[in-house]
Amino acid sequence: MSISSEHKPLGKQVTGSLHMLSPIVEGNVGGEMYTTTLSTLKKHPGSKLAEMFTGQPKLRTDSEGRFFIDRPGTYFKYILEYLRSNQVPTQCIQDVYKEALFYDIEPLIKQLEDSPQIFGELVARKQFLARVPNYSENIELMIRIARAEAVASRQSSVIVCVVRTEEDAARCQDALNSLDTDKKSVVKFGPWKAVPSISDLLDCIQMDVEAKGYKITFQPHVAEKGFRFKSHDFFYKFLFTWW
């Protein structure tokens, strides 16, 4: 961001300490232009944002002499609103939270983490998934299998086995062995020790795969001969649609 006053923008010739310059700051954040005060930017002394404007300028300037921050400018207005009036944003919560983490504005981070959106993700969903063994690795495995089967196809499918308890895992073992014999890849999730159900985990899988940009649906896997129980109790087919 550059400093504005009655003088022309100082641009790349800024060499002095910021406290010797104008208290009015013009900034370019990812292409969005903002004007604020030095005291607003330094409101929380321990934050990364305050450090950017403490002592010698630690930022590059654009062609107009405005200090430049290479972050999404759209959400910086919410950061400024909080710094100016302690107003916690109610829009774009997830994105503003990422920016608050980047700028290391601790009071805003804590207040956002109390919002339903962030609380639900960090405390409820993430804590549940942390109890599902190898969850993230299995998501990546599903994607690799789907991509490997996508040659000259509009869709590719991945069979997923979801077991909530050790007893269910034991019941599924024969079916898993049968699928393995038929050289069918199966990604197994569970068991886990937490309240959420199999349907909750299936929703999480779909949510996290879609968050990576894939179009995906799932349905119960149709039982084949040799299964000793209803396969739809534990086996599901995830369909990746490519075009």
Short mmCIF file of C-alpha atoms in Angstrom, two decimals:
data_model
loop_
_atom_site.label_atom_id
_atom_site.label_comp_id
_atom_site.label_asym_id
_atom_site.label_seq_id
_atom_site.Cartn_x
_atom_site.Cartn_y
_atom_site.Cartn_z
CA MET A 1 0.00 0.00 0.00
CA SER A 2 1.31 3.51 -0.64
CA ILE A 3 1.00 6.44 1.64
CA SER A 4 -1.17 9.33 0.54
CA SER A 5 -1.18 12.90 1.81
CA GLU A 6 -0.92 16.23 0.07
CA HIS A 7 2.32 14.96 -1.47
CA LYS A 8 2.63 12.82 -4.59
CA PRO A 9 2.81 9.04 -4.09
CA LEU A 10 6.27 8.05 -2.97
CA GLY A 11 6.16 4.75 -4.87
CA LYS A 12 9.37 2.76 -5.00
CA GLN A 13 11.33 5.63 -3.50
CA VAL A 14 9.83 4.98 -0.03
CA THR A 15 12.84 4.55 2.22
CA GLY A 16 11.98 6.23 5.52
CA SER A 17 10.20 4.80 8.54
CA LEU A 18 6.43 4.73 8.26
CA HIS A 19 5.91 6.74 11.42
CA MET A 20 7.61 9.68 9.66
CA LEU A 21 5.14 9.59 6.76
CA SER A 22 1.46 10.47 6.38
CA PRO A 23 -0.94 8.60 8.68
CA ILE A 24 -3.24 8.04 5.68
CA VAL A 25 -2.45 4.84 3.77
CA GLU A 26 -3.56 3.91 0.27
CA GLY A 27 -3.34 0.26 -0.51
CA ASN A 28 -3.65 -2.18 -3.37
CA VAL A 29 -4.78 -5.59 -2.12
CA GLY A 30 -4.97 -8.05 -4.99
CA GLY A 31 -6.14 -5.30 -7.35
CA GLU A 32 -8.69 -3.78 -4.95
CA MET A 33 -7.88 -0.26 -3.75
CA TYR A 34 -8.36 0.79 -0.13
CA THR A 35 -7.69 3.91 1.88
CA THR A 36 -7.32 3.72 5.64
CA THR A 37 -5.12 4.99 8.46
CA LEU A 38 -1.84 3.67 9.72
CA SER A 39 -3.32 3.34 13.20
CA THR A 40 -6.12 1.12 11.87
CA LEU A 41 -3.65 -1.25 10.18
CA LYS A 42 -1.55 -1.39 13.36
CA LYS A 43 -4.49 -1.79 15.74
CA HIS A 44 -3.33 -5.25 16.85
CA PRO A 45 0.45 -4.91 17.38
CA GLY A 46 1.15 -8.64 17.42
CA SER A 47 -0.51 -9.30 14.08
CA LYS A 48 1.28 -9.89 10.80
CA LEU A 49 -0.66 -6.97 9.30
CA ALA A 50 0.66 -4.58 11.94
CA GLU A 51 4.21 -5.82 11.38
CA MET A 52 3.90 -5.01 7.68
CA PHE A 53 3.52 -1.35 8.60
CA THR A 54 5.90 -1.11 11.52
CA GLY A 55 9.34 0.48 11.12
CA GLN A 56 10.73 0.20 7.61
CA PRO A 57 8.06 -0.58 4.96
CA LYS A 58 8.02 -4.34 4.37
CA LEU A 59 5.86 -4.30 1.25
CA ARG A 60 6.31 -3.73 -2.46
CA THR A 61 4.52 -0.85 -4.18
CA ASP A 62 2.51 -0.81 -7.38
CA SER A 63 3.05 1.55 -10.32
CA GLU A 64 1.06 4.29 -8.54
CA GLY A 65 3.09 4.05 -5.36
CA ARG A 66 0.43 2.23 -3.34
CA PHE A 67 1.64 -0.47 -0.98
CA PHE A 68 0.77 -3.86 -2.49
CA ILE A 69 -0.44 -7.01 -0.70
CA ASP A 70 -0.79 -10.08 -2.89
CA ARG A 71 -3.97 -11.44 -1.28
CA PRO A 72 -7.66 -11.59 -2.36
CA GLY A 73 -8.76 -7.98 -2.21
CA THR A 74 -12.48 -8.79 -2.04
CA TYR A 75 -12.25 -9.94 1.56
CA PHE A 76 -9.87 -7.26 2.83
CA LYS A 77 -12.83 -4.91 3.28
CA TYR A 78 -14.14 -7.23 6.00
CA ILE A 79 -10.76 -7.16 7.71
CA LEU A 80 -10.82 -3.35 7.63
CA GLU A 81 -14.39 -3.22 8.95
CA TYR A 82 -13.29 -5.29 11.92
CA LEU A 83 -10.21 -3.16 12.56
CA ARG A 84 -12.23 0.05 12.33
CA SER A 85 -15.30 -0.89 14.38
CA ASN A 86 -14.83 -4.41 15.78
CA GLN A 87 -17.60 -5.55 13.45
CA VAL A 88 -17.36 -9.30 12.88
CA PRO A 89 -18.36 -10.16 9.29
CA THR A 90 -21.48 -12.20 8.64
CA GLN A 91 -20.73 -12.86 4.96
CA CYS A 92 -18.03 -14.97 3.26
CA ILE A 93 -17.12 -16.38 6.67
CA GLN A 94 -14.86 -19.18 5.41
CA ASP A 95 -12.89 -16.85 3.12
CA VAL A 96 -12.57 -14.06 5.68
CA TYR A 97 -11.37 -16.65 8.20
CA LYS A 98 -8.54 -17.64 5.84
CA GLU A 99 -7.53 -13.99 5.52
CA ALA A 100 -7.70 -13.44 9.28
CA LEU A 101 -5.35 -16.40 9.68
CA PHE A 102 -2.96 -14.97 7.08
CA TYR A 103 -2.87 -11.54 8.72
CA ASP A 104 -2.73 -13.25 12.14
CA ILE A 105 -5.40 -11.05 13.73
CA GLU A 106 -5.97 -13.18 16.79
CA PRO A 107 -9.13 -11.53 18.21
CA LEU A 108 -10.90 -11.80 14.85
CA ILE A 109 -9.75 -15.40 14.42
CA LYS A 110 -11.25 -16.36 17.79
CA GLN A 111 -14.55 -14.62 17.10
CA LEU A 112 -14.87 -16.23 13.68
CA GLU A 113 -14.15 -19.63 15.18
CA ASP A 114 -17.20 -19.11 17.38
CA SER A 115 -19.43 -18.59 14.34
CA PRO A 116 -21.68 -21.54 13.41
CA GLN A 117 -19.92 -22.07 10.07
CA ILE A 118 -16.37 -22.28 11.42
CA PHE A 119 -17.35 -23.96 14.68
CA GLY A 120 -19.26 -26.66 12.81
CA GLU A 121 -16.37 -27.32 10.45
CA LEU A 122 -13.47 -27.20 12.94
CA VAL A 123 -15.05 -28.60 16.09
CA ALA A 124 -17.77 -30.91 14.81
CA ARG A 125 -16.95 -32.24 11.33
CA LYS A 126 -13.16 -32.11 11.42
CA GLN A 127 -13.04 -33.68 14.87
CA PHE A 128 -15.28 -36.50 13.66
CA LEU A 129 -13.17 -37.13 10.55
CA ALA A 130 -10.03 -37.15 12.67
CA ARG A 131 -11.46 -40.30 14.28
CA VAL A 132 -11.94 -42.06 10.95
CA PRO A 133 -8.63 -43.85 10.25
CA ASN A 134 -6.82 -42.71 7.08
CA TYR A 135 -9.74 -40.54 5.96
CA SER A 136 -7.71 -38.03 3.92
CA GLU A 137 -5.56 -40.76 2.39
CA ASN A 138 -8.69 -42.70 1.36
CA ILE A 139 -10.16 -39.62 -0.32
CA GLU A 140 -6.99 -39.31 -2.41
CA LEU A 141 -7.09 -43.04 -3.18
CA MET A 142 -10.68 -42.75 -4.43
CA ILE A 143 -9.68 -39.95 -6.76
CA ARG A 144 -6.69 -41.88 -8.12
CA ILE A 145 -8.84 -44.94 -8.84
CA ALA A 146 -11.54 -42.84 -10.52
CA ARG A 147 -9.00 -41.03 -12.71
CA ALA A 148 -7.36 -44.32 -13.71
CA GLU A 149 -10.73 -45.66 -14.90
CA ALA A 150 -11.76 -42.50 -16.76
CA VAL A 151 -10.19 -43.37 -20.13
CA ALA A 152 -12.73 -42.81 -22.95
CA SER A 153 -15.57 -42.79 -20.43
CA ARG A 154 -18.07 -40.20 -19.29
CA GLN A 155 -18.18 -41.68 -15.80
CA SER A 156 -15.97 -43.83 -13.64
CA SER A 157 -16.98 -45.57 -10.45
CA VAL A 158 -15.29 -46.41 -7.18
CA ILE A 159 -16.66 -48.96 -4.73
CA VAL A 160 -16.51 -47.81 -1.13
CA CYS A 161 -16.97 -49.96 1.95
CA VAL A 162 -18.07 -48.06 5.06
CA VAL A 163 -18.05 -49.85 8.41
CA ARG A 164 -18.80 -48.09 11.67
CA THR A 165 -17.86 -50.88 14.11
CA GLU A 166 -15.29 -53.66 14.40
CA GLU A 167 -18.16 -56.16 14.17
CA ASP A 168 -19.28 -54.69 10.86
CA ALA A 169 -15.71 -54.80 9.59
CA ALA A 170 -15.52 -58.51 10.38
CA ARG A 171 -18.83 -59.16 8.62
CA CYS A 172 -17.58 -57.40 5.49
CA GLN A 173 -14.31 -59.24 5.24
CA ASP A 174 -15.60 -62.11 3.09
CA ALA A 175 -17.18 -59.67 0.65
CA LEU A 176 -13.97 -57.65 0.53
CA ASN A 177 -11.98 -60.79 -0.19
CA SER A 178 -14.41 -61.69 -2.97
CA LEU A 179 -14.10 -58.27 -4.58
CA ASP A 180 -10.33 -58.45 -4.29
CA THR A 181 -10.35 -61.82 -6.04
CA ASP A 182 -12.34 -60.23 -8.86
CA LYS A 183 -9.67 -57.52 -9.01
CA LYS A 184 -12.14 -54.80 -8.07
CA SER A 185 -10.63 -51.93 -6.13
CA VAL A 186 -12.46 -51.07 -2.91
CA VAL A 187 -11.73 -48.15 -0.62
CA LYS A 188 -12.60 -48.98 2.99
CA PHE A 189 -13.55 -46.33 5.55
CA GLY A 190 -13.82 -47.09 9.25
CA PRO A 191 -14.45 -48.29 11.81
CA TRP A 192 -14.65 -45.19 14.03
CA LYS A 193 -15.64 -44.28 17.56
CA ALA A 194 -17.92 -41.27 17.25
CA VAL A 195 -21.64 -40.50 17.10
CA PRO A 196 -22.02 -39.71 13.36
CA SER A 197 -23.55 -42.46 11.24
CA ILE A 198 -22.56 -44.11 7.97
CA SER A 199 -24.77 -41.67 6.07
CA ASP A 200 -22.96 -38.77 7.77
CA LEU A 201 -19.61 -40.12 6.61
CA LEU A 202 -20.91 -40.63 3.07
CA ASP A 203 -21.98 -36.98 3.02
CA CYS A 204 -18.51 -35.96 4.23
CA ILE A 205 -16.84 -37.99 1.49
CA GLN A 206 -19.00 -36.37 -1.18
CA MET A 207 -18.43 -32.91 0.28
CA ASP A 208 -14.65 -33.26 0.40
CA VAL A 209 -14.32 -34.78 -3.06
CA GLU A 210 -16.52 -32.04 -4.52
CA ALA A 211 -14.39 -29.44 -2.73
CA LYS A 212 -11.52 -30.64 -4.93
CA GLY A 213 -13.52 -29.78 -8.04
CA TYR A 214 -14.99 -33.17 -8.95
CA LYS A 215 -18.63 -33.90 -9.81
CA ILE A 216 -19.64 -36.92 -7.77
CA THR A 217 -22.72 -38.85 -6.63
CA PHE A 218 -23.16 -42.08 -4.73
CA GLN A 219 -25.64 -44.90 -4.46
CA PRO A 220 -25.85 -48.30 -2.74
CA HIS A 221 -23.71 -50.92 -4.43
CA VAL A 222 -25.85 -53.69 -5.93
CA ALA A 223 -25.09 -57.04 -4.31
CA GLU A 224 -23.56 -59.80 -6.37
CA LYS A 225 -23.77 -63.53 -5.85
CA GLY A 226 -21.77 -64.80 -2.92
CA PHE A 227 -22.53 -61.92 -0.54
CA ARG A 228 -23.81 -63.22 2.79
CA PHE A 229 -25.67 -60.02 3.66
CA LYS A 230 -27.26 -57.05 1.99
CA SER A 231 -24.35 -55.24 0.41
CA HIS A 232 -26.10 -51.87 0.55
CA ASP A 233 -25.65 -51.95 4.32
CA PHE A 234 -21.93 -51.29 3.87
CA PHE A 235 -21.03 -50.98 0.17
CA TYR A 236 -21.59 -47.92 -1.98
CA LYS A 237 -20.69 -46.91 -5.50
CA PHE A 238 -19.35 -43.40 -6.04
CA LEU A 239 -19.76 -42.11 -9.59
CA PHE A 240 -17.38 -39.49 -10.95
CA THR A 241 -18.81 -37.63 -13.95
CA TRP A 242 -16.16 -36.17 -16.26
CA TRP A 243 -18.21 -34.47 -18.96
#
